[in-house]
mmCIF file of C-alpha atoms in Angstrom:
data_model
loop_
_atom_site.group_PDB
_atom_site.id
_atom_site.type_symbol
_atom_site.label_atom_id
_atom_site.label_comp_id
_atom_site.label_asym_id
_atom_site.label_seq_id
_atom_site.Cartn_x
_atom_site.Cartn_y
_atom_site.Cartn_z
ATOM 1 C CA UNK M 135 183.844 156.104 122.907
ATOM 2 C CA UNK M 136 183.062 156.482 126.358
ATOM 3 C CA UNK M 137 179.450 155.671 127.688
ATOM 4 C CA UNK M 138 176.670 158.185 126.844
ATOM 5 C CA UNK M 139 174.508 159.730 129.601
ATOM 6 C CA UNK M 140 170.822 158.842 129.910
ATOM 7 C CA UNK M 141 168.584 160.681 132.055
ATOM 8 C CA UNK M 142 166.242 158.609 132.987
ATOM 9 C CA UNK M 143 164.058 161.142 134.716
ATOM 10 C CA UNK M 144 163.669 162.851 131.894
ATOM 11 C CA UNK M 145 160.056 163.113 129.505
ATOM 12 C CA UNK M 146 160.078 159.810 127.904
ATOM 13 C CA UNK M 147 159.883 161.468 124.987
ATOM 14 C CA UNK M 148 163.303 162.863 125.289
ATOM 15 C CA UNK M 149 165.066 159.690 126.376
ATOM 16 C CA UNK M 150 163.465 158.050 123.624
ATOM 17 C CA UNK M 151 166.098 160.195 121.115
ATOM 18 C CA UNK M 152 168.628 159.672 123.375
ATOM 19 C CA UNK M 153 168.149 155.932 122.809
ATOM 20 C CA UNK M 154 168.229 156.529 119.156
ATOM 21 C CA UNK M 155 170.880 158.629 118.748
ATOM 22 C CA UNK M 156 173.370 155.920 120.447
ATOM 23 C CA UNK M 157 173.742 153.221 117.200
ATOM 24 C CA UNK M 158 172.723 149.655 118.420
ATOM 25 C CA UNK M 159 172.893 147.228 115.569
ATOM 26 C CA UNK M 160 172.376 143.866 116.129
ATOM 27 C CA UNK M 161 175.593 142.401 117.482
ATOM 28 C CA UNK M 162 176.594 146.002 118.354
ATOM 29 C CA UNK M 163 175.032 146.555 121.292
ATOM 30 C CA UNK M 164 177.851 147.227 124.032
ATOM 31 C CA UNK M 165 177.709 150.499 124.170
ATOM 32 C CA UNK M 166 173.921 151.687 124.769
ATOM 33 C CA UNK M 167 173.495 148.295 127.281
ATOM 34 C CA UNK M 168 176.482 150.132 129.173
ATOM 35 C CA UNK M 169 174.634 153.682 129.096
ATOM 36 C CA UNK M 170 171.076 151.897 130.117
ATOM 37 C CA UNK M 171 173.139 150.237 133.085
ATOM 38 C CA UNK M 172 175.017 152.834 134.315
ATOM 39 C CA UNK M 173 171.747 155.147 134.220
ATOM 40 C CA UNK M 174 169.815 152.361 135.690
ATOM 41 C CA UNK M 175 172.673 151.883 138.913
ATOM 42 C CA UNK M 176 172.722 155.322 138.946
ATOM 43 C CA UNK M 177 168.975 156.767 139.101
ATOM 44 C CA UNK M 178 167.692 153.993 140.916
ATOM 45 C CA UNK M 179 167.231 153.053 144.514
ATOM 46 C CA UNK M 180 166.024 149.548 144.991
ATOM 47 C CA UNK M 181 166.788 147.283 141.514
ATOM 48 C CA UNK M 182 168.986 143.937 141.730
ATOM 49 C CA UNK M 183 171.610 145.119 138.642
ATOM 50 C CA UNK M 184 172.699 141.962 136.661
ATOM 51 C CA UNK M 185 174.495 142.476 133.382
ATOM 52 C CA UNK M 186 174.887 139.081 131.127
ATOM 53 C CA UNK M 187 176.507 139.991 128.319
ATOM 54 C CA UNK M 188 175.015 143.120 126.255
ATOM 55 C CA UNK M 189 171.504 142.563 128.549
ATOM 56 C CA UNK M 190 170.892 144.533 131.283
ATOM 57 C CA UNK M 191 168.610 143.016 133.864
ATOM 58 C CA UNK M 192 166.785 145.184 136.665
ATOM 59 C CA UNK M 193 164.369 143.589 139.471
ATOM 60 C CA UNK M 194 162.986 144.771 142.818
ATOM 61 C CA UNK M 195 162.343 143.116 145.834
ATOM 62 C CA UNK M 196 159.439 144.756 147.576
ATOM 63 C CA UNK M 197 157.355 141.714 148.521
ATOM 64 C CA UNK M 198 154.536 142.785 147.090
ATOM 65 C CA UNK M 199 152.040 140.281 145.579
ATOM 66 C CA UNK M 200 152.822 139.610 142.230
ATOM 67 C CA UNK M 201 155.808 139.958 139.766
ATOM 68 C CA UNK M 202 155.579 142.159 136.345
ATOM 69 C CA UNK M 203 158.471 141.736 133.594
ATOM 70 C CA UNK M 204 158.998 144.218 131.262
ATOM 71 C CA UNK M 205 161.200 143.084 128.572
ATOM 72 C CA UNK M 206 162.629 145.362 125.923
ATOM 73 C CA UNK M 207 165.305 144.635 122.901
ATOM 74 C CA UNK M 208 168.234 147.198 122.562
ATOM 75 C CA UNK M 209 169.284 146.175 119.092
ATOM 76 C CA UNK M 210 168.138 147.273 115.780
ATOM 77 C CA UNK M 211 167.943 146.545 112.110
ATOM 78 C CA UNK M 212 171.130 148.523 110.080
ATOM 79 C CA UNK M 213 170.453 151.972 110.064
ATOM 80 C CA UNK M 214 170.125 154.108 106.828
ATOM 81 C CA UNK M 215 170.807 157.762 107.191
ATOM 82 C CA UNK M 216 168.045 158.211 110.067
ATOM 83 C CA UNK M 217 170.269 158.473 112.821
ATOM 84 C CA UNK M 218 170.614 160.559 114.363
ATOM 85 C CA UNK M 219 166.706 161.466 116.124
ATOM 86 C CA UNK M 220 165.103 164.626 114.349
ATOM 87 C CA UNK M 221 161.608 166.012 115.469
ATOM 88 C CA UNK M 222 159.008 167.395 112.919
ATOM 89 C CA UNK M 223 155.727 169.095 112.973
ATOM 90 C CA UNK M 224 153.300 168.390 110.235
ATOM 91 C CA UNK M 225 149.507 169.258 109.687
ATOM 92 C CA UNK M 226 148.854 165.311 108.884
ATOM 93 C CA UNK M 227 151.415 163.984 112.090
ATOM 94 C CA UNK M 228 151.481 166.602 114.486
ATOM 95 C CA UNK M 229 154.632 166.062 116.218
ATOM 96 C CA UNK M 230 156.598 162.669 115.571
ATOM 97 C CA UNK M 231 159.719 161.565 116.348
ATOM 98 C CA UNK M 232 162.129 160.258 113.346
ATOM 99 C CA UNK M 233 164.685 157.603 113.440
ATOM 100 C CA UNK M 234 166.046 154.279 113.577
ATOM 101 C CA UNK M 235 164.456 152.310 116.352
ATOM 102 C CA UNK M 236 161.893 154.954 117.115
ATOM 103 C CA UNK M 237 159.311 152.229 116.559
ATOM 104 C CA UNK M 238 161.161 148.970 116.726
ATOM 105 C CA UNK M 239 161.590 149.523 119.753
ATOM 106 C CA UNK M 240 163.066 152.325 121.838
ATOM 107 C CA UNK M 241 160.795 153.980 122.440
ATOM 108 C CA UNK M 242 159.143 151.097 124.255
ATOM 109 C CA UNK M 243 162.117 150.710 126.183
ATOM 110 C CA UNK M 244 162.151 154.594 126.912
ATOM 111 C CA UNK M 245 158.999 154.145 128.597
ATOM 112 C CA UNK M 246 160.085 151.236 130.982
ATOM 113 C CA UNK M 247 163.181 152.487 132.239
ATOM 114 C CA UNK M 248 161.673 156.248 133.038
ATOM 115 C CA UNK M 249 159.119 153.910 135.294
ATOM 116 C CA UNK M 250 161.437 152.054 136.418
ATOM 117 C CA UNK M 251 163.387 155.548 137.965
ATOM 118 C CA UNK M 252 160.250 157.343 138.793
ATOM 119 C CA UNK M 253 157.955 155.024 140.025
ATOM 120 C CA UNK M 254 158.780 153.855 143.937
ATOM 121 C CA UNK M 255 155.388 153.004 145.084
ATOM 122 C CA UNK M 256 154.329 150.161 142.676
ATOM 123 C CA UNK M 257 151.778 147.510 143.794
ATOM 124 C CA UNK M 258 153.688 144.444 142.253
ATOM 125 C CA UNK M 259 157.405 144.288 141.752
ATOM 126 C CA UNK M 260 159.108 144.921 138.993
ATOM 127 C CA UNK M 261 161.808 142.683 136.631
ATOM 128 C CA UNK M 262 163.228 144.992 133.916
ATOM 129 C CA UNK M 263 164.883 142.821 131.117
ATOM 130 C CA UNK M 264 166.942 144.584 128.731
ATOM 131 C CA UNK M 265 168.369 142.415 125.638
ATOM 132 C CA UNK M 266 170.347 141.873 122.456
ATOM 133 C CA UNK M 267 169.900 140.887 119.352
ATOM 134 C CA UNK M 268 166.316 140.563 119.044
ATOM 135 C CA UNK M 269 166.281 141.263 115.077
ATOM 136 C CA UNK M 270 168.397 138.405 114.190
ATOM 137 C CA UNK M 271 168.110 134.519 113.786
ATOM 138 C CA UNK M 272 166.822 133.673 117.098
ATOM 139 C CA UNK M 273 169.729 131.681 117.987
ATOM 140 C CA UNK M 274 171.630 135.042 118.988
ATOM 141 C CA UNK M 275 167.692 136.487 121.008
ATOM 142 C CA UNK M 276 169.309 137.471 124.410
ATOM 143 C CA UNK M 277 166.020 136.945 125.807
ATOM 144 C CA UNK M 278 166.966 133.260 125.209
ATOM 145 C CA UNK M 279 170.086 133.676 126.437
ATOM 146 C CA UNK M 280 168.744 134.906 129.759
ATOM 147 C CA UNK M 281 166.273 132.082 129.651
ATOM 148 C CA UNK M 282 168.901 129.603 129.399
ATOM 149 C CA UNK M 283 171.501 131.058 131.800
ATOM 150 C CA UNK M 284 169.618 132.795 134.774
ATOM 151 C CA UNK M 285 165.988 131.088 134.409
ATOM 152 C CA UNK M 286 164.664 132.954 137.942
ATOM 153 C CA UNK M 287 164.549 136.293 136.187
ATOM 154 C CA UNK M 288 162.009 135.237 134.163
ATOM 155 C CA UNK M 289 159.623 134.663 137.029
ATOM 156 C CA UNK M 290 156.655 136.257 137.092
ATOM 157 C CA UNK M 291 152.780 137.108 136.610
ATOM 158 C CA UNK M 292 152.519 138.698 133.835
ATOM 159 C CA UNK M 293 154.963 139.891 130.801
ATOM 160 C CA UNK M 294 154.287 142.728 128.812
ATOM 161 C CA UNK M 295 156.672 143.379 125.356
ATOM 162 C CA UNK M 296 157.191 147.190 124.826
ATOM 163 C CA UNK M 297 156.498 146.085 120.750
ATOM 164 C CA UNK M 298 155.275 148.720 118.592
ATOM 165 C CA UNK M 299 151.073 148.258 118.904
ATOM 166 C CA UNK M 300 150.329 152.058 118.596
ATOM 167 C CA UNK M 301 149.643 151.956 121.979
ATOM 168 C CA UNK M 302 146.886 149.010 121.982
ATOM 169 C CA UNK M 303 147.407 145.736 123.588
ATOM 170 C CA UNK M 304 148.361 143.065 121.084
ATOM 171 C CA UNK M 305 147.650 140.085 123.025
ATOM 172 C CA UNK M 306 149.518 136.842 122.600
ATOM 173 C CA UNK M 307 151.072 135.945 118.970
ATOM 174 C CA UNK M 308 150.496 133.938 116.537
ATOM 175 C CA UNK M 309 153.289 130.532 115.577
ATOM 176 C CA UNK M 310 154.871 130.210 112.313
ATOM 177 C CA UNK M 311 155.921 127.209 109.892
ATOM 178 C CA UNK M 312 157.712 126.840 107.244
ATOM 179 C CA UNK M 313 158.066 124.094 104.541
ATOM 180 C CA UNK M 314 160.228 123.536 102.142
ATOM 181 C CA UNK M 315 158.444 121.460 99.043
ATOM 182 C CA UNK M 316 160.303 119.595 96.952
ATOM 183 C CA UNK M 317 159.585 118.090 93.294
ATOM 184 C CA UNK M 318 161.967 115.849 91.680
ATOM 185 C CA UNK M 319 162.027 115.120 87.782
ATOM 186 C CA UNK M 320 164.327 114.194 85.011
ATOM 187 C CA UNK M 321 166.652 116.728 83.190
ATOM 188 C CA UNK M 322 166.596 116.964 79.541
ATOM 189 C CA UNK M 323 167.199 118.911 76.291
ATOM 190 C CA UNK M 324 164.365 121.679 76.336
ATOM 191 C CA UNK M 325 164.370 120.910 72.041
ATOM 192 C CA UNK M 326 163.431 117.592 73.288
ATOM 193 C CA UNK M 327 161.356 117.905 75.807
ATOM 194 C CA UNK M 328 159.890 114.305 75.891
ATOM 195 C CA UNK M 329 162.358 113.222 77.147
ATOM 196 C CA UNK M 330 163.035 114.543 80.561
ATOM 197 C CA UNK M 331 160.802 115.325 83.558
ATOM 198 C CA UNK M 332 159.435 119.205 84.193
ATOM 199 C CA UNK M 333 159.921 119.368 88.126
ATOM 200 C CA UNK M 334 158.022 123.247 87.655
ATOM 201 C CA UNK M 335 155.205 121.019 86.173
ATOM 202 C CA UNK M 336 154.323 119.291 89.095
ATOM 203 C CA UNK M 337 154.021 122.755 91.439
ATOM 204 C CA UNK M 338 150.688 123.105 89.566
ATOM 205 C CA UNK M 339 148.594 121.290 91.380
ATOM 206 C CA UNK M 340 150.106 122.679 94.444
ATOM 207 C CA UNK M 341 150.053 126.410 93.621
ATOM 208 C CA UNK M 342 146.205 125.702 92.842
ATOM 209 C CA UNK M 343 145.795 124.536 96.251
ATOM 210 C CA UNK M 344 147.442 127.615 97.754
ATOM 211 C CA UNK M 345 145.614 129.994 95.901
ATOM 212 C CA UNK M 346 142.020 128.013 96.747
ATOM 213 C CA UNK M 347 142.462 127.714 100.973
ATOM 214 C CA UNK M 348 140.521 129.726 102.669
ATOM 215 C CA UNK M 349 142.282 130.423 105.919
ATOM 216 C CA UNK M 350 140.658 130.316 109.208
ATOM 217 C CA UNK M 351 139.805 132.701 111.940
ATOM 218 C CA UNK M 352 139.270 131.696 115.218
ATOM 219 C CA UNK M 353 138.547 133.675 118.388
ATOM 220 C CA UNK M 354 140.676 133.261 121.711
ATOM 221 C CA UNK M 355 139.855 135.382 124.733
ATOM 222 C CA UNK M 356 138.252 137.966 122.339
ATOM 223 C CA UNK M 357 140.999 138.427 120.450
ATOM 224 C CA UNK M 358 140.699 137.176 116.148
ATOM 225 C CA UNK M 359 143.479 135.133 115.108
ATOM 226 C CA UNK M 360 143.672 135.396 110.900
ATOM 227 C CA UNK M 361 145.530 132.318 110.009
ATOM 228 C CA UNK M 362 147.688 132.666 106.761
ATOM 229 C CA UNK M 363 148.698 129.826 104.502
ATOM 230 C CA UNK M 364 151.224 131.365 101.636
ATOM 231 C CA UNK M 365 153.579 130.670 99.046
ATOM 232 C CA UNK M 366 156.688 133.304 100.198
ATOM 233 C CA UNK M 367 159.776 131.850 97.482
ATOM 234 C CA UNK M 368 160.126 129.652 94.414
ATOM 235 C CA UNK M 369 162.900 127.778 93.260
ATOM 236 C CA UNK M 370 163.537 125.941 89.629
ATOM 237 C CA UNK M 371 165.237 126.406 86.357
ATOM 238 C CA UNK M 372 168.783 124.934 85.524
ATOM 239 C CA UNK M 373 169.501 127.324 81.626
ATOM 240 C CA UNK M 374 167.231 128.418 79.080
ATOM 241 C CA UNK M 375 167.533 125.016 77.209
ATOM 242 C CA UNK M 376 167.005 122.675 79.922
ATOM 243 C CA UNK M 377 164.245 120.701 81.370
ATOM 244 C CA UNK M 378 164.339 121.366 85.525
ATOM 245 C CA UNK M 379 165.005 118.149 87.283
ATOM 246 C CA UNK M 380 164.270 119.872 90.471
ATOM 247 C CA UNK M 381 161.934 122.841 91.432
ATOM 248 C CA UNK M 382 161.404 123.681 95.120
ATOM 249 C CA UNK M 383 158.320 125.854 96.883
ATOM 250 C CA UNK M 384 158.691 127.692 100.140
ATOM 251 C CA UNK M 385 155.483 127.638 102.050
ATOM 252 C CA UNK M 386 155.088 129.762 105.684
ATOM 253 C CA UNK M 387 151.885 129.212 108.022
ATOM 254 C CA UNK M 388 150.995 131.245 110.390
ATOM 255 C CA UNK M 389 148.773 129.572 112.540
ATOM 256 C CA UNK M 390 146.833 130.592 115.753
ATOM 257 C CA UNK M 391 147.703 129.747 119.095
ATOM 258 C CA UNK M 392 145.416 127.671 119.930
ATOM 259 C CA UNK M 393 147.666 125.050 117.434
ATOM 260 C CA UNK M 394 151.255 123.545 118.131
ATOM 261 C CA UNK M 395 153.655 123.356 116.315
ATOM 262 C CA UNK M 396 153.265 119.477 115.211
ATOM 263 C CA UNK M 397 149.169 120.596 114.687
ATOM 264 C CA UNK M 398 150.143 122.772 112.618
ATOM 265 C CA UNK M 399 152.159 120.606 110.247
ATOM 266 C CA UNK M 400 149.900 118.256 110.638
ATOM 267 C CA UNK M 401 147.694 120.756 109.066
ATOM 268 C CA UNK M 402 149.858 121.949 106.466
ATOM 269 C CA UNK M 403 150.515 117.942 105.198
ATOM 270 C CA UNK M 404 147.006 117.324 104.980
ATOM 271 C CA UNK M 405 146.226 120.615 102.576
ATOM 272 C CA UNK M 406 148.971 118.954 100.070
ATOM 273 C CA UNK M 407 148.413 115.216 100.867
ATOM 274 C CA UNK M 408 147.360 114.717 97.148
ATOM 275 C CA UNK M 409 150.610 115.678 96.255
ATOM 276 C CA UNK M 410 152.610 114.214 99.294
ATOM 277 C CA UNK M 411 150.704 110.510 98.733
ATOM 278 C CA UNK M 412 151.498 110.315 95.408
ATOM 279 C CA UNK M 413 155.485 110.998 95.599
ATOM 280 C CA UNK M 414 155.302 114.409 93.195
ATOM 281 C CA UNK M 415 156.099 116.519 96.465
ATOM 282 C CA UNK M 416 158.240 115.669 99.285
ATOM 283 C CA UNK M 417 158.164 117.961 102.366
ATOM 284 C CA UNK M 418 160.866 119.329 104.801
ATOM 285 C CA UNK M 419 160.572 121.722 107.565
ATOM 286 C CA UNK M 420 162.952 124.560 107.537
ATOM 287 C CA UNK M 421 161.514 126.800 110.408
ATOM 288 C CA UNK M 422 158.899 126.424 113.017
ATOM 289 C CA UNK M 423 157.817 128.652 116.362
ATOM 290 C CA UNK M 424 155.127 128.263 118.872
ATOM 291 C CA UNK M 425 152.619 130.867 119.330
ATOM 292 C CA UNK M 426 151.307 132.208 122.482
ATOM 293 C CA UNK M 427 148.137 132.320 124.087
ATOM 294 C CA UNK M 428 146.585 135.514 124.985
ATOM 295 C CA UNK M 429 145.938 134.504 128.550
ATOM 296 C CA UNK M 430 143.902 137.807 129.086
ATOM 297 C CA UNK M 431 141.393 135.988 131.602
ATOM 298 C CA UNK M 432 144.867 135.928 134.090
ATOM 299 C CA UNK M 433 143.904 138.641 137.052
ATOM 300 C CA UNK M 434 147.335 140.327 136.111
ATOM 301 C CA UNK M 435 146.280 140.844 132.263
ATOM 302 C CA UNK M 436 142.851 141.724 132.768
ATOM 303 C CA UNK M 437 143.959 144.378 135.024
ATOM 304 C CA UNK M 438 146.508 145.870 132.061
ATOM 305 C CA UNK M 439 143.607 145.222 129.637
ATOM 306 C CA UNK M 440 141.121 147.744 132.698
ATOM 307 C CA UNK M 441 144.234 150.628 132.874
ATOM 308 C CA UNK M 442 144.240 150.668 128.832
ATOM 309 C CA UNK M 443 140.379 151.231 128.634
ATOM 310 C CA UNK M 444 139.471 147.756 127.052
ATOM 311 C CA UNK M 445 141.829 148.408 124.005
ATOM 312 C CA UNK M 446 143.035 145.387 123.188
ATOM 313 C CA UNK M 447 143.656 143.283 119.747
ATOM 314 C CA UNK M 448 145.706 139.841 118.706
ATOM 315 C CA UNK M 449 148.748 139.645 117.469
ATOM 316 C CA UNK M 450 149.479 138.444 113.927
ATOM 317 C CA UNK M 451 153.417 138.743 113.956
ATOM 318 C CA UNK M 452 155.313 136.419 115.863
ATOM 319 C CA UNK M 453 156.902 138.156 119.130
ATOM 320 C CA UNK M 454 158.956 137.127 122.148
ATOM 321 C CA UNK M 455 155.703 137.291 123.797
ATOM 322 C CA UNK M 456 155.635 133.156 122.857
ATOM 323 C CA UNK M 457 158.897 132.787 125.132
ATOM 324 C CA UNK M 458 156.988 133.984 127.928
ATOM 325 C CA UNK M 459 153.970 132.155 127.309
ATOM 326 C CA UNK M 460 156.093 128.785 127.125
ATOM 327 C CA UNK M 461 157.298 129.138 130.826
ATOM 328 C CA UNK M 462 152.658 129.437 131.644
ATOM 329 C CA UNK M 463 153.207 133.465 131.865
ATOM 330 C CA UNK M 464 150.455 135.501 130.075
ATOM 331 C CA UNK M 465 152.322 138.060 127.901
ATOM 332 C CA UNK M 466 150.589 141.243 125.738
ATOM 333 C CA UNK M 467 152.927 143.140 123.486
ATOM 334 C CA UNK M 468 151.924 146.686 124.220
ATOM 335 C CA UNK M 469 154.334 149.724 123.017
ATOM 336 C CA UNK M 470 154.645 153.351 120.912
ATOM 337 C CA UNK M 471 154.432 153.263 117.477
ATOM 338 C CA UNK M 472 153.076 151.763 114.240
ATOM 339 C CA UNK M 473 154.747 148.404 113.417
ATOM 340 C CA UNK M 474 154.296 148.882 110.112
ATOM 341 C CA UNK M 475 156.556 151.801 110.224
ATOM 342 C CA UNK M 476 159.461 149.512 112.010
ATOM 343 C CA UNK M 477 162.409 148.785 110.073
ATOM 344 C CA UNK M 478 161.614 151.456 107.449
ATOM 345 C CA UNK M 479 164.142 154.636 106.222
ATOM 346 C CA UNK M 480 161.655 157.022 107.278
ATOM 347 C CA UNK M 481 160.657 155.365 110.599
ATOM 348 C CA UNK M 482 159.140 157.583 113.106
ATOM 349 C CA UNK M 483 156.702 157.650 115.630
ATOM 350 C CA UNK M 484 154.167 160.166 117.314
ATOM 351 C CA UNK M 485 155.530 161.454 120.316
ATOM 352 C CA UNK M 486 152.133 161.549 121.475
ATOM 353 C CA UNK M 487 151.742 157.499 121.531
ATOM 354 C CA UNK M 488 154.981 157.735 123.973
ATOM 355 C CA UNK M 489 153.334 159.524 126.609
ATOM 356 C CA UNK M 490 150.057 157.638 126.269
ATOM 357 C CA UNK M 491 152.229 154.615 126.785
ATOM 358 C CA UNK M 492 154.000 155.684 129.812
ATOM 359 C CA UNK M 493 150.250 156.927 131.372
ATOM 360 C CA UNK M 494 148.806 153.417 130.941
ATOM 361 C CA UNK M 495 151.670 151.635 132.238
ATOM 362 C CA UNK M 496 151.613 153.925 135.461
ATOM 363 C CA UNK M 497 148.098 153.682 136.057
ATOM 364 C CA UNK M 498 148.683 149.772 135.785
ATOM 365 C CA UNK M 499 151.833 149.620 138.250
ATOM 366 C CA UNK M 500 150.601 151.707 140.823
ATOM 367 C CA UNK M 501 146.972 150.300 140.954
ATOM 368 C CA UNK M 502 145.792 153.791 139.795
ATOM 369 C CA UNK M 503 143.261 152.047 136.622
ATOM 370 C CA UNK M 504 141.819 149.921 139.841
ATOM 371 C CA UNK M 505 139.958 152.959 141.477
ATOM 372 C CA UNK M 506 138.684 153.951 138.261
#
């Protein structure tokens, strides 16, 4: 298939069904990272080009004082029938935008690249970062790729995510644990159930705990963290006539960002240390991520926080945001679109939320929201 045409130029809106209509699957990304670099070398004047693998990276050098990144993903989750792009008016919508990846996330990425060819007089430079396989496990993330591989592009003041936030700042992110509990017992004859060991028995005490904690809240530059301790899978049962030698809980925390990782299961051992102490539990970690501070007191993020009138909220989801924040970078997640739409058949988002995007992301690059 040869390489689709993107006009950069264009409304965002427009280029925002252009992205959709070119299928990017995780893993299948060749083809729309060659469109967005060909538009890119094409349409604009002053960008360092890089392509590693399917991400496209874009960067000027204008000297100016500070450094914004702009990172984007290209991929998305399988698509089902909603490709390709279809507009629609409704009473209760006004005009939205249908599709796969209309919120998660091209149309954030729409919006960076018609800055990126529009916008020549911008009062920091700009790094562009393109990248695959975002919705997979994170061991594919192109952003980590590019992290590991060419660690000067990700250099800079401030990052800002084109995530789905319905056009608010989502500062930051919260980190996320999960533990894998484990009972052990003795396997028996269900007619003679004295003599084994119920291994689902012993979750009680557990499963009471979970549904008793009262998670906290905790405020960090403004923003209200909601920590979540839950129960997300259960595991047990050899047949209908046997006693379970083994039965298994799945726990996830989502903690705020003002824990680590090892604070957080730190945390998450002492809510079940009944259990741990006495042997019915043992405890493995399966998954764990850091968060990411807001970092909205940075000059560069309170300035973003001034061009979109105050709006700004935390993050509960975990986002690449924390990658950024790692490396001492303040990061916001700030894009079109409600993420509770992402990933769904009928995902869609309001063309208006596009263009307010674009509008607070100019103000903020050319140091318009400063004179205001």
């Amino acid at each position: 298939m040869s390489t689709p045409r993107l006009d950069l130029t264009a409304d965002p809106i427009e280029l925002t069904a252009a992205l959709v209509d070119i299928p990017s699957v995780s893993r299948d990304e060749s083809l729309i990272a060659d469109a967005v670099e060909a538009a890119l070398r094409a349409q604009t004047t002053d960008f360092e080009i890089v392509r590693h693998g399917n991400c496209v990276l874009a960067r000027t050098h204008r000297g100016k004082p500070t450094r914004v990144i702009l990172a984007g993903h290209l991929d998305t989750v399988p698509i089902v029938d909603n490709v390709p792009s279809r507009l629609t008016v409704t009473a209760e919508e006004g005009e939205v935008l249908h599709g796969c990846g209309t919120v998660d996330m091209k149309s954030g990425d729409a919006v960076f690249l018609h800055l990126a060819a529009t916008l020549a007089d911008t009062v920091c430079d700009l790094t562009l970062i393109f990248y695959d396989c975002e919705e997979i496990a994170a061991e594919f993330n192109g952003l980590g790729a590019v992290e590991r591989d060419l660690p000067d592009w990700l250099v800079g003041d401030v990052a800002i995510l084109g995530e789905p936030t319905a056009g608010q700042i989502e500062a930051g992110c919260q980190g996320t644990l999960r533990v894998r509990f484990t009972a052990a017992g003795t396997r028996a004859h269900s007619a003679r159930a004295w003599m084994g060991e119920n291994a689902v028995h012993k979750l009680g005490r557990m499963l009471s705990t979970l549904a008793a904690y009262e998670p906290r809240r905790v405020d960090i530059d403004g923003c209200e963290y909601r920590e979540g301790l839950s129960a997300v899978g259960v595991h047990g049962g050899v047949a209908g006539n046997v006693i379970p030698d083994q039965a298994q809980v799945d726990v996830n925390f989502r903690f705020a960002p003002d824990r680590s990782p090892e604070q957080a299961l730190a945390h998450v051992r002492e809510v079940f240390a009944a259990d741990l102490a006495d042997g019915t539990l043992t405890a493995q970690v399966t998954d764990s991520a850091a968060g990411a501070l807001p970092g909205l007191a940075n000059p560069a993020a309170a300035e973003l926080v001034a061009a979109a009138d105050g709006r700004f909220r935390a993050k509960y989801g975990w986002t690449d945001v924390a990658r950024f924040s790692a490396l001492g970078i303040p990061a916001v997640n700030l894009g079109p679109g409600d993420p509770s739409l992402a990933h769904r058949v009928d995902e869609r988002v309001p063309i208006g939320q596009i263009t307010e995007v674009t509008q607070i992301l100019r103000a903020y690059l050319t140091g318009a929201s400063r004179a205001v």
